Tab-separated table of N, CA and C in Angstrom:
chain	number	residue	atom	x	y	z
V	1	MET	N	74.840	-112.667	18.856
V	1	MET	CA	75.573	-112.998	18.797
V	1	MET	C	76.439	-114.126	20.072
V	2	GLU	N	77.328	-115.039	18.946
V	2	GLU	CA	77.953	-116.222	20.435
V	2	GLU	C	79.770	-115.263	20.746
V	3	ASN	N	79.859	-114.507	21.867
V	3	ASN	CA	81.033	-113.171	22.963
V	3	ASN	C	82.070	-114.877	22.547
V	4	LYS	N	82.757	-114.672	21.161
V	4	LYS	CA	84.414	-115.342	21.326
V	4	LYS	C	85.135	-114.391	22.255
V	5	ALA	N	85.404	-115.800	22.799
V	5	ALA	CA	87.415	-115.163	23.435
V	5	ALA	C	88.111	-114.541	23.100
V	6	ARG	N	88.571	-113.056	23.340
V	6	ARG	CA	90.198	-113.784	22.885
V	6	ARG	C	91.398	-113.679	23.332
V	7	HIS	N	92.052	-114.987	22.374
V	7	HIS	CA	93.450	-115.076	23.810
V	7	HIS	C	94.004	-114.635	21.658
V	8	ILE	N	95.370	-113.382	23.122
V	8	ILE	CA	95.683	-112.285	22.498
V	8	ILE	C	97.600	-113.198	22.413
V	9	VAL	N	98.454	-113.344	21.591
V	9	VAL	CA	99.502	-114.167	21.521
V	9	VAL	C	100.873	-113.113	20.959
V	10	ILE	N	101.353	-112.901	21.986
V	10	ILE	CA	102.734	-111.813	21.932
V	10	ILE	C	103.588	-112.093	22.580
V	11	SER	N	104.743	-112.930	20.306
V	11	SER	CA	105.560	-113.806	19.869
V	11	SER	C	106.986	-112.966	19.698
V	12	GLY	N	107.555	-113.297	20.207
V	12	GLY	CA	109.492	-112.746	18.847
V	12	GLY	C	110.198	-113.794	20.290
V	13	THR	N	111.435	-112.831	19.780
V	13	THR	CA	112.470	-114.103	20.702
V	13	THR	C	113.553	-113.270	21.743
V	14	TYR	N	114.376	-114.265	22.763
V	14	TYR	CA	114.564	-113.227	23.838
V	14	TYR	C	114.577	-112.055	24.349
V	15	SER	N	113.369	-111.393	25.332
V	15	SER	CA	114.620	-110.316	25.420
V	15	SER	C	113.614	-108.982	24.317
V	16	THR	N	113.058	-108.918	23.671
V	16	THR	CA	112.666	-108.304	23.061
V	16	THR	C	111.117	-107.441	23.632
V	17	GLY	N	110.903	-107.667	25.095
V	17	GLY	CA	109.677	-106.983	25.898
V	17	GLY	C	108.479	-107.349	25.597
V	18	LYS	N	108.583	-109.225	25.230
V	18	LYS	CA	107.326	-110.297	25.272
V	18	LYS	C	106.486	-109.619	26.648
V	19	THR	N	107.450	-109.110	27.266
V	19	THR	CA	106.723	-109.246	29.293
V	19	THR	C	105.618	-108.247	28.667
V	20	THR	N	106.814	-107.240	29.131
V	20	THR	CA	106.385	-105.479	29.195
V	20	THR	C	105.283	-105.658	28.464
V	21	THR	N	105.773	-105.643	27.291
V	21	THR	CA	103.956	-105.151	26.118
V	21	THR	C	102.976	-106.705	27.364
V	22	THR	N	102.874	-108.135	27.459
V	22	THR	CA	102.147	-109.141	27.789
V	22	THR	C	101.278	-107.536	29.062
V	23	THR	N	102.267	-107.136	30.311
V	23	THR	CA	101.429	-107.197	31.309
V	23	THR	C	100.879	-106.210	31.125
V	24	ALA	N	102.286	-104.722	29.815
V	24	ALA	CA	101.182	-103.676	29.923
V	24	ALA	C	100.041	-102.915	29.812
V	25	LEU	N	99.286	-104.989	28.351
V	25	LEU	CA	98.157	-104.582	27.665
V	25	LEU	C	97.061	-105.520	28.961
V	26	SER	N	97.321	-106.225	30.048
V	26	SER	CA	97.387	-107.218	30.742
V	26	SER	C	96.323	-105.717	30.948
V	27	ILE	N	97.246	-105.018	31.601
V	27	ILE	CA	96.497	-103.598	32.735
V	27	ILE	C	96.082	-102.600	31.699
V	28	ALA	N	96.430	-103.028	31.425
V	28	ALA	CA	95.602	-101.705	30.368
V	28	ALA	C	93.640	-102.309	29.604
V	29	THR	N	93.908	-103.297	29.505
V	29	THR	CA	92.809	-104.160	29.198
V	29	THR	C	91.624	-104.864	30.130
V	30	GLY	N	92.359	-105.545	30.863
V	30	GLY	CA	92.015	-106.253	31.719
V	30	GLY	C	91.534	-107.714	31.372
V	31	ILE	N	91.841	-107.933	30.931
V	31	ILE	CA	92.272	-108.904	30.556
V	31	ILE	C	93.662	-110.113	30.981
V	32	PRO	N	93.637	-111.008	31.618
V	32	PRO	CA	94.667	-111.635	32.744
V	32	PRO	C	95.863	-112.763	31.474
V	33	MET	N	96.936	-112.307	32.540
V	33	MET	CA	98.115	-112.307	31.665
V	33	MET	C	98.349	-113.959	31.533
V	34	ILE	N	98.324	-114.546	30.984
V	34	ILE	CA	99.176	-115.649	31.314
V	34	ILE	C	100.748	-116.002	32.119
V	35	ASP	N	100.537	-117.112	33.229
V	35	ASP	CA	101.849	-116.933	33.845
V	35	ASP	C	102.570	-118.245	33.271
V	36	ALA	N	102.866	-118.633	32.821
V	36	ALA	CA	104.031	-119.719	31.890
V	36	ALA	C	105.183	-118.786	32.246
V	37	LEU	N	105.921	-120.714	33.025
V	37	LEU	CA	106.675	-120.147	33.083
V	37	LEU	C	108.084	-119.864	32.207
V	38	SER	N	109.566	-118.951	32.235
V	38	SER	CA	109.898	-118.064	30.520
V	38	SER	C	111.443	-119.379	31.165
V	39	ALA	N	111.986	-119.012	29.385
V	39	ALA	CA	112.953	-119.933	29.656
V	39	ALA	C	114.463	-119.292	30.818
V	40	ARG	N	113.957	-118.694	30.716
V	40	ARG	CA	115.414	-118.359	32.636
V	40	ARG	C	115.168	-119.668	32.788
V	41	GLU	N	113.560	-119.309	33.873
V	41	GLU	CA	114.272	-120.043	34.546
V	41	GLU	C	113.626	-121.833	34.612
V	42	ILE	N	113.677	-121.761	33.315
V	42	ILE	CA	113.092	-123.708	33.109
V	42	ILE	C	114.632	-123.793	33.227
V	43	LEU	N	115.383	-123.174	32.974
V	43	LEU	CA	117.413	-123.827	32.448
V	43	LEU	C	117.373	-123.447	33.934
V	44	ILE	N	117.352	-122.456	34.964
V	44	ILE	CA	118.104	-122.799	35.685
V	44	ILE	C	117.612	-124.017	36.881
V	45	THR	N	115.858	-124.497	36.035
V	45	THR	CA	115.818	-125.871	36.822
V	45	THR	C	116.195	-127.249	35.909
V	46	LEU	N	116.597	-127.301	35.465
V	46	LEU	CA	116.557	-128.022	34.514
V	46	LEU	C	118.401	-128.474	33.992
V	47	TYR	N	119.085	-127.201	34.681
V	47	TYR	CA	120.788	-126.670	33.867
V	47	TYR	C	120.947	-126.502	34.657
V	48	PRO	N	121.089	-125.909	36.101
V	48	PRO	CA	121.843	-125.233	36.888
V	48	PRO	C	122.826	-124.181	36.256
V	49	GLY	N	123.575	-123.133	35.877
V	49	GLY	CA	124.430	-123.130	36.408
V	49	GLY	C	125.143	-122.926	33.935
V	50	ARG	N	124.284	-123.310	34.208
V	50	ARG	CA	124.344	-123.388	31.917
V	50	ARG	C	123.346	-122.674	31.453
V	51	ARG	N	125.149	-122.247	31.163
V	51	ARG	CA	123.835	-121.091	29.946
V	51	ARG	C	123.533	-121.139	28.753
V	52	PHE	N	121.958	-120.197	28.605
V	52	PHE	CA	121.971	-121.055	27.136
V	52	PHE	C	123.007	-120.465	25.034
V	53	GLN	N	124.245	-119.915	25.697
V	53	GLN	CA	124.950	-120.172	24.935
V	53	GLN	C	125.174	-122.434	24.642
V	54	ASP	N	125.897	-122.120	25.708
V	54	ASP	CA	126.569	-123.413	25.609
V	54	ASP	C	125.607	-124.244	26.176
V	55	MET	N	124.924	-124.282	25.754
V	55	MET	CA	123.699	-125.881	25.846
V	55	MET	C	123.955	-126.507	25.054
V	56	SER	N	123.661	-128.213	24.175
V	56	SER	CA	123.589	-128.925	23.795
V	56	SER	C	122.729	-128.512	22.883
V	57	MET	N	122.368	-129.631	22.090
V	57	MET	CA	121.165	-130.048	20.621
V	57	MET	C	119.790	-130.951	21.360
V	58	THR	N	120.513	-131.789	22.464
V	58	THR	CA	120.036	-132.381	23.543
V	58	THR	C	119.206	-132.290	24.678
V	59	GLU	N	119.987	-129.905	25.306
V	59	GLU	CA	119.426	-129.749	26.219
V	59	GLU	C	118.479	-128.215	25.554
V	60	LEU	N	118.607	-128.049	25.318
V	60	LEU	CA	118.099	-127.689	23.862
V	60	LEU	C	116.304	-128.063	23.928
V	61	LEU	N	117.003	-129.193	23.366
V	61	LEU	CA	115.117	-129.837	22.786
V	61	LEU	C	114.587	-129.754	24.454
V	62	ALA	N	115.393	-130.120	25.554
V	62	ALA	CA	114.775	-131.021	27.074
V	62	ALA	C	113.554	-130.016	27.717
V	63	LEU	N	114.496	-127.835	26.648
V	63	LEU	CA	114.254	-127.128	27.272
V	63	LEU	C	112.734	-126.461	26.360
V	64	GLY	N	113.052	-126.853	25.707
V	64	GLY	CA	111.875	-126.737	24.132
V	64	GLY	C	110.064	-127.081	24.466
V	65	LEU	N	110.460	-129.414	24.675
V	65	LEU	CA	109.369	-129.412	24.971
V	65	LEU	C	108.988	-129.223	26.528
V	66	TYR	N	110.150	-128.520	27.130
V	66	TYR	CA	109.686	-127.976	29.066
V	66	TYR	C	108.975	-127.312	28.830
V	67	ARG	N	109.198	-126.193	28.626
V	67	ARG	CA	108.608	-124.928	27.787
V	67	ARG	C	106.464	-124.933	27.053
V	68	PHE	N	106.955	-125.953	26.689
V	68	PHE	CA	106.088	-126.039	25.530
V	68	PHE	C	104.803	-126.779	26.267
V	69	LYS	N	104.858	-127.452	27.517
V	69	LYS	CA	104.735	-128.499	28.272
V	69	LYS	C	104.069	-127.264	29.124
V	70	GLU	N	104.475	-126.457	29.924
V	70	GLU	CA	104.052	-125.511	31.131
V	70	GLU	C	103.511	-124.206	30.141
V	71	ARG	N	103.407	-123.623	29.005
V	71	ARG	CA	102.692	-122.638	28.698
V	71	ARG	C	101.692	-123.701	28.447
V	72	ILE	N	100.536	-125.308	27.173
V	72	ILE	CA	100.562	-125.807	28.217
V	72	ILE	C	99.064	-126.638	29.136
V	73	LYS	N	99.917	-125.825	29.182
V	73	LYS	CA	99.666	-126.084	31.402
V	73	LYS	C	98.325	-125.223	31.796
V	74	ALA	N	99.478	-123.673	31.146
V	74	ALA	CA	99.376	-122.128	31.415
V	74	ALA	C	97.649	-122.424	31.200
V	75	GLU	N	98.042	-122.526	29.431
V	75	GLU	CA	96.530	-122.126	28.843
V	75	GLU	C	95.300	-122.265	29.198
V	76	THR	N	95.722	-124.331	29.151
V	76	THR	CA	94.628	-125.420	29.090
V	76	THR	C	92.621	-124.626	29.433
V	77	SER	N	93.121	-123.887	31.515
V	77	SER	CA	91.701	-124.296	32.054
V	77	SER	C	91.585	-123.267	31.271
V	78	LEU	N	92.156	-122.293	30.983
V	78	LEU	CA	91.252	-120.458	29.896
V	78	LEU	C	90.577	-120.568	28.768
V	79	VAL	N	91.089	-121.286	27.867
V	79	VAL	CA	91.079	-122.039	26.939
V	79	VAL	C	90.030	-123.219	26.748
V	80	ILE	N	89.875	-123.798	27.522
V	80	ILE	CA	87.909	-125.073	28.134
V	80	ILE	C	86.257	-123.872	28.737
V	81	ASN	N	87.801	-122.907	30.048
V	81	ASN	CA	86.136	-122.177	30.031
V	81	ASN	C	85.988	-121.541	29.278
V	82	LYS	N	87.420	-121.274	27.972
V	82	LYS	CA	86.636	-120.017	26.664
V	82	LYS	C	86.734	-118.839	27.900
V	83	SER	N	87.773	-118.264	28.627
V	83	SER	CA	87.735	-117.146	28.910
V	83	SER	C	89.229	-115.828	28.173
V	84	ASP	N	89.256	-114.820	27.858
V	84	ASP	CA	90.110	-114.017	27.181
V	84	ASP	C	91.090	-114.621	28.179
V	85	PHE	N	92.610	-114.167	27.248
V	85	PHE	CA	94.323	-114.487	28.325
V	85	PHE	C	94.606	-114.010	26.906
V	86	ILE	N	96.531	-113.511	27.106
V	86	ILE	CA	96.941	-112.925	27.124
V	86	ILE	C	98.330	-113.419	27.295
V	87	SER	N	98.949	-114.147	26.169
V	87	SER	CA	99.682	-115.280	26.583
V	87	SER	C	101.139	-114.042	25.752
V	88	ASP	N	102.108	-114.506	27.138
V	88	ASP	CA	103.276	-114.368	26.764
V	88	ASP	C	103.707	-115.278	26.002
V	89	GLY	N	104.428	-115.242	25.176
V	89	GLY	CA	105.120	-115.742	24.453
V	89	GLY	C	103.470	-117.207	23.722
V	90	SER	N	103.823	-118.263	23.191
V	90	SER	CA	103.310	-119.186	22.471
V	90	SER	C	103.821	-119.916	22.400
V	91	VAL	N	103.300	-121.469	22.216
V	91	VAL	CA	103.445	-122.950	22.069
V	91	VAL	C	104.299	-122.758	21.008
V	92	LEU	N	104.418	-121.805	19.608
V	92	LEU	CA	105.365	-121.342	18.843
V	92	LEU	C	106.740	-120.912	18.447
V	93	ASN	N	106.851	-120.378	19.515
V	93	ASN	CA	107.867	-120.029	19.958
V	93	ASN	C	108.882	-120.997	20.090
V	94	GLU	N	109.856	-121.515	21.071
V	94	GLU	CA	110.555	-122.642	20.583
V	94	GLU	C	111.169	-123.985	19.133
V	95	TRP	N	109.673	-123.918	18.262
V	95	TRP	CA	109.544	-124.437	17.326
V	95	TRP	C	110.717	-123.527	16.335
V	96	ILE	N	109.740	-122.416	16.365
V	96	ILE	CA	110.411	-121.293	15.544
V	96	ILE	C	112.084	-121.551	16.207
V	97	TYR	N	112.126	-121.478	17.019
V	97	TYR	CA	113.651	-121.033	17.702
V	97	TYR	C	114.443	-122.133	17.368
V	98	GLY	N	113.661	-123.818	17.305
V	98	GLY	CA	114.568	-124.836	16.795
V	98	GLY	C	114.725	-125.069	15.621
V	99	THR	N	113.839	-123.927	14.350
V	99	THR	CA	113.893	-124.046	12.705
V	99	THR	C	114.838	-122.930	13.415
V	100	VAL	N	114.593	-122.048	13.526
V	100	VAL	CA	115.964	-120.792	13.570
V	100	VAL	C	117.508	-121.119	13.243
V	101	ARG	N	117.578	-122.191	14.113
V	101	ARG	CA	118.593	-122.520	15.163
V	101	ARG	C	119.385	-123.827	14.064
V	102	THR	N	118.986	-124.181	12.563
V	102	THR	CA	119.173	-124.964	12.334
V	102	THR	C	119.315	-124.536	10.734
V	103	LYS	N	119.223	-123.199	10.573
V	103	LYS	CA	119.679	-122.246	9.179
V	103	LYS	C	121.271	-122.014	10.130
V	104	ILE	N	121.424	-121.176	11.607
V	104	ILE	CA	121.950	-120.385	11.407
V	104	ILE	C	123.040	-121.160	12.889
V	105	GLY	N	122.457	-121.593	13.161
V	105	GLY	CA	123.458	-122.594	14.276
V	105	GLY	C	122.845	-122.881	14.892
V	106	ILE	N	123.613	-123.633	16.169
V	106	ILE	CA	122.876	-123.715	17.149
V	106	ILE	C	123.462	-122.648	18.951
V	107	ASN	N	124.149	-122.950	18.137
V	107	ASN	CA	124.630	-121.235	19.489
V	107	ASN	C	125.414	-120.167	18.783
V	108	PRO	N	124.835	-119.817	18.441
V	108	PRO	CA	124.946	-118.179	18.202
V	108	PRO	C	125.324	-117.041	19.228
V	109	GLY	N	124.945	-117.478	19.310
V	109	GLY	CA	126.223	-116.220	20.524
V	109	GLY	C	127.510	-116.856	21.328
V	110	ALA	N	128.090	-118.069	20.467
V	110	ALA	CA	129.322	-118.741	20.839
V	110	ALA	C	130.096	-118.263	19.877
V	111	VAL	N	131.434	-117.670	20.499
V	111	VAL	CA	132.490	-117.881	20.145
V	111	VAL	C	132.714	-118.978	18.524
V	112	TRP	N	133.081	-118.262	17.241
V	112	TRP	CA	133.498	-118.614	16.394
V	112	TRP	C	133.784	-119.807	16.033
V	113	TYR	N	134.528	-120.507	17.055
V	113	TYR	CA	135.233	-122.147	16.921
V	113	TYR	C	134.995	-122.818	16.796
V	114	GLN	N	134.027	-121.751	18.132
V	114	GLN	CA	132.981	-123.460	18.985
V	114	GLN	C	131.909	-123.267	17.964
V	115	GLN	N	131.680	-122.608	17.209
V	115	GLN	CA	129.706	-122.666	16.289
V	115	GLN	C	130.570	-123.480	15.206
V	116	PHE	N	131.642	-123.308	14.622
V	116	PHE	CA	133.366	-123.930	13.241
V	116	PHE	C	132.637	-125.731	13.929
V	117	ILE	N	133.181	-125.875	14.951
V	117	ILE	CA	133.531	-127.945	15.749
V	117	ILE	C	131.844	-128.467	15.592
V	118	LYS	N	130.832	-127.032	16.022
V	118	LYS	CA	129.596	-127.553	16.468
V	118	LYS	C	128.440	-127.915	15.470
V	119	PHE	N	129.414	-127.113	14.363
V	119	PHE	CA	128.548	-127.053	12.989
V	119	PHE	C	128.725	-128.457	12.010
V	120	PHE	N	130.506	-128.477	12.680
V	120	PHE	CA	130.712	-130.578	11.847
V	120	PHE	C	130.392	-131.251	12.239
V	121	LEU	N	130.887	-131.400	14.257
V	121	LEU	CA	130.059	-132.367	14.741
V	121	LEU	C	129.318	-132.200	14.436
V	122	GLY	N	127.587	-131.454	13.977
V	122	GLY	CA	126.435	-131.500	14.941
V	122	GLY	C	125.477	-132.291	12.436
V	123	LEU	N	126.717	-132.116	11.786
V	123	LEU	CA	125.734	-132.247	10.671
V	123	LEU	C	124.680	-133.311	10.502
V	124	ASN	N	124.590	-134.625	10.757
V	124	ASN	CA	124.086	-135.788	10.465
V	124	ASN	C	123.120	-135.311	11.924
V	125	ALA	N	123.394	-134.720	13.039
V	125	ALA	CA	122.056	-133.966	14.161
V	125	ALA	C	121.241	-133.256	13.235
V	126	ASN	N	122.078	-132.241	12.656
V	126	ASN	CA	121.004	-131.113	12.390
V	126	ASN	C	119.727	-131.727	11.016
V	127	ARG	N	120.838	-132.685	10.475
V	127	ARG	CA	118.756	-133.591	9.753
V	127	ARG	C	118.040	-134.158	10.094
V	128	PHE	N	118.050	-134.531	11.227
V	128	PHE	CA	117.483	-135.788	12.252
V	128	PHE	C	116.868	-134.557	12.830
V	129	MET	N	117.196	-133.336	12.973
V	129	MET	CA	116.816	-132.090	13.731
V	129	MET	C	115.402	-131.472	13.036
V	130	LYS	N	115.884	-131.271	12.018
V	130	LYS	CA	114.847	-130.694	10.199
V	130	LYS	C	113.456	-132.054	10.764
V	131	LYS	N	114.389	-132.889	10.665
V	131	LYS	CA	112.539	-133.395	10.562
V	131	LYS	C	111.537	-134.120	11.850
V	132	TYR	N	113.168	-133.120	13.717
V	132	TYR	CA	111.691	-133.702	14.484
V	132	TYR	C	111.566	-132.361	14.050
V	133	LEU	N	112.136	-130.809	14.321
V	133	LEU	CA	110.521	-130.341	13.822
V	133	LEU	C	109.978	-130.381	13.093
V	134	ASN	N	109.973	-130.300	12.021
V	134	ASN	CA	108.966	-130.694	11.009
V	134	ASN	C	107.802	-131.309	11.187
V	135	GLY	N	108.178	-132.387	12.682
V	135	GLY	CA	106.982	-133.026	13.006
V	135	GLY	C	106.461	-132.735	14.180
V	136	TYR	N	107.491	-131.668	15.541
V	136	TYR	CA	107.159	-131.156	16.623
V	136	TYR	C	105.964	-129.546	15.465
V	137	GLY	N	106.225	-129.548	15.016
V	137	GLY	CA	105.511	-128.340	14.191
V	137	GLY	C	104.067	-128.318	13.587
V	138	THR	N	104.371	-129.894	13.272
V	138	THR	CA	102.498	-130.078	13.092
V	138	THR	C	101.949	-129.948	14.698
V	139	VAL	N	102.639	-130.881	15.307
V	139	VAL	CA	101.779	-130.266	17.054
V	139	VAL	C	101.312	-129.019	18.069
V	140	VAL	N	102.883	-128.473	17.635
V	140	VAL	CA	101.769	-126.552	18.135
V	140	VAL	C	101.244	-126.039	17.340
V	141	ASN	N	101.342	-125.926	15.754
V	141	ASN	CA	100.793	-124.923	14.865
V	141	ASN	C	99.024	-125.636	15.131
V	142	ASP	N	99.111	-126.548	14.969
V	142	ASP	CA	97.153	-127.899	15.266
V	142	ASP	C	97.080	-127.140	17.007
V	143	TYR	N	97.609	-127.936	17.602
V	143	TYR	CA	97.383	-126.583	19.642
V	143	TYR	C	96.511	-125.067	18.982
V	144	ALA	N	97.630	-124.270	18.284
V	144	ALA	CA	98.113	-122.699	17.968
V	144	ALA	C	96.751	-122.264	17.966
V	145	LYS	N	96.357	-122.914	15.579
V	145	LYS	CA	95.331	-123.226	16.016
V	145	LYS	C	93.473	-123.333	16.112
V	146	LYS	N	94.253	-123.564	17.235
V	146	LYS	CA	92.874	-123.811	18.050
V	146	LYS	C	92.522	-123.440	19.734
V	147	SER	N	94.023	-123.674	19.491
V	147	SER	CA	93.472	-122.359	21.220
V	147	SER	C	93.870	-120.455	20.780
V	148	TYR	N	94.550	-120.438	19.925
V	148	TYR	CA	94.854	-119.187	19.733
V	148	TYR	C	93.319	-118.241	18.009
V	149	GLY	N	92.958	-118.854	17.465
V	149	GLY	CA	92.436	-119.046	16.743
V	149	GLY	C	92.698	-118.594	15.434
V	150	ARG	N	93.191	-117.625	14.816
V	150	ARG	CA	93.612	-117.377	13.799
V	150	ARG	C	95.180	-116.957	13.745
V	151	LEU	N	95.530	-116.997	12.324
V	151	LEU	CA	97.246	-117.653	12.703
V	151	LEU	C	97.576	-116.359	11.282
C-alpha cells in the first residue's frame, strides 16, 4: 500500500487560533509546520503604517496575491517531495476573505460613515471584484485539490 503524505490545513479568519492550533499539532505529531508569512507581516512590508480596516481594494488585492505567492512558495517543495505538513492557513483564505468582503463591505471594521461612502464609491469596483474573485477561486481551488487532497 502506498504511503500518502498528510497535508493538514488549519483555516479560519484572523485571530481565531490557527497558529496556536497548528503549532500544537506539529509538536504533538512531529509533522512539520509550514512557515509562511502572516498577513500582518506582509502588511508591514507592503504598506508600513497601514491598518487592515483602512486598506483600499487595491491594497487588499495586493495583500491577497502576496499571501498566495508566499503560501505556494512555502508548500511547493514539501508537496513535490510528498512530505507531510501542517499548514497555518491555506491558499483558500484570501479568496474566502475577498468573497465575504464583496458581501459585507471592504472594511467591515471601519466606522459606519466610511463604510457608507466606500459602498457607494465602490459599486462598480464590487462588480469587478466578484468576477476577479471567481477567477481567483478557480486557481486556488485547483491548487488546493492537487496539493491538499480532499476538500
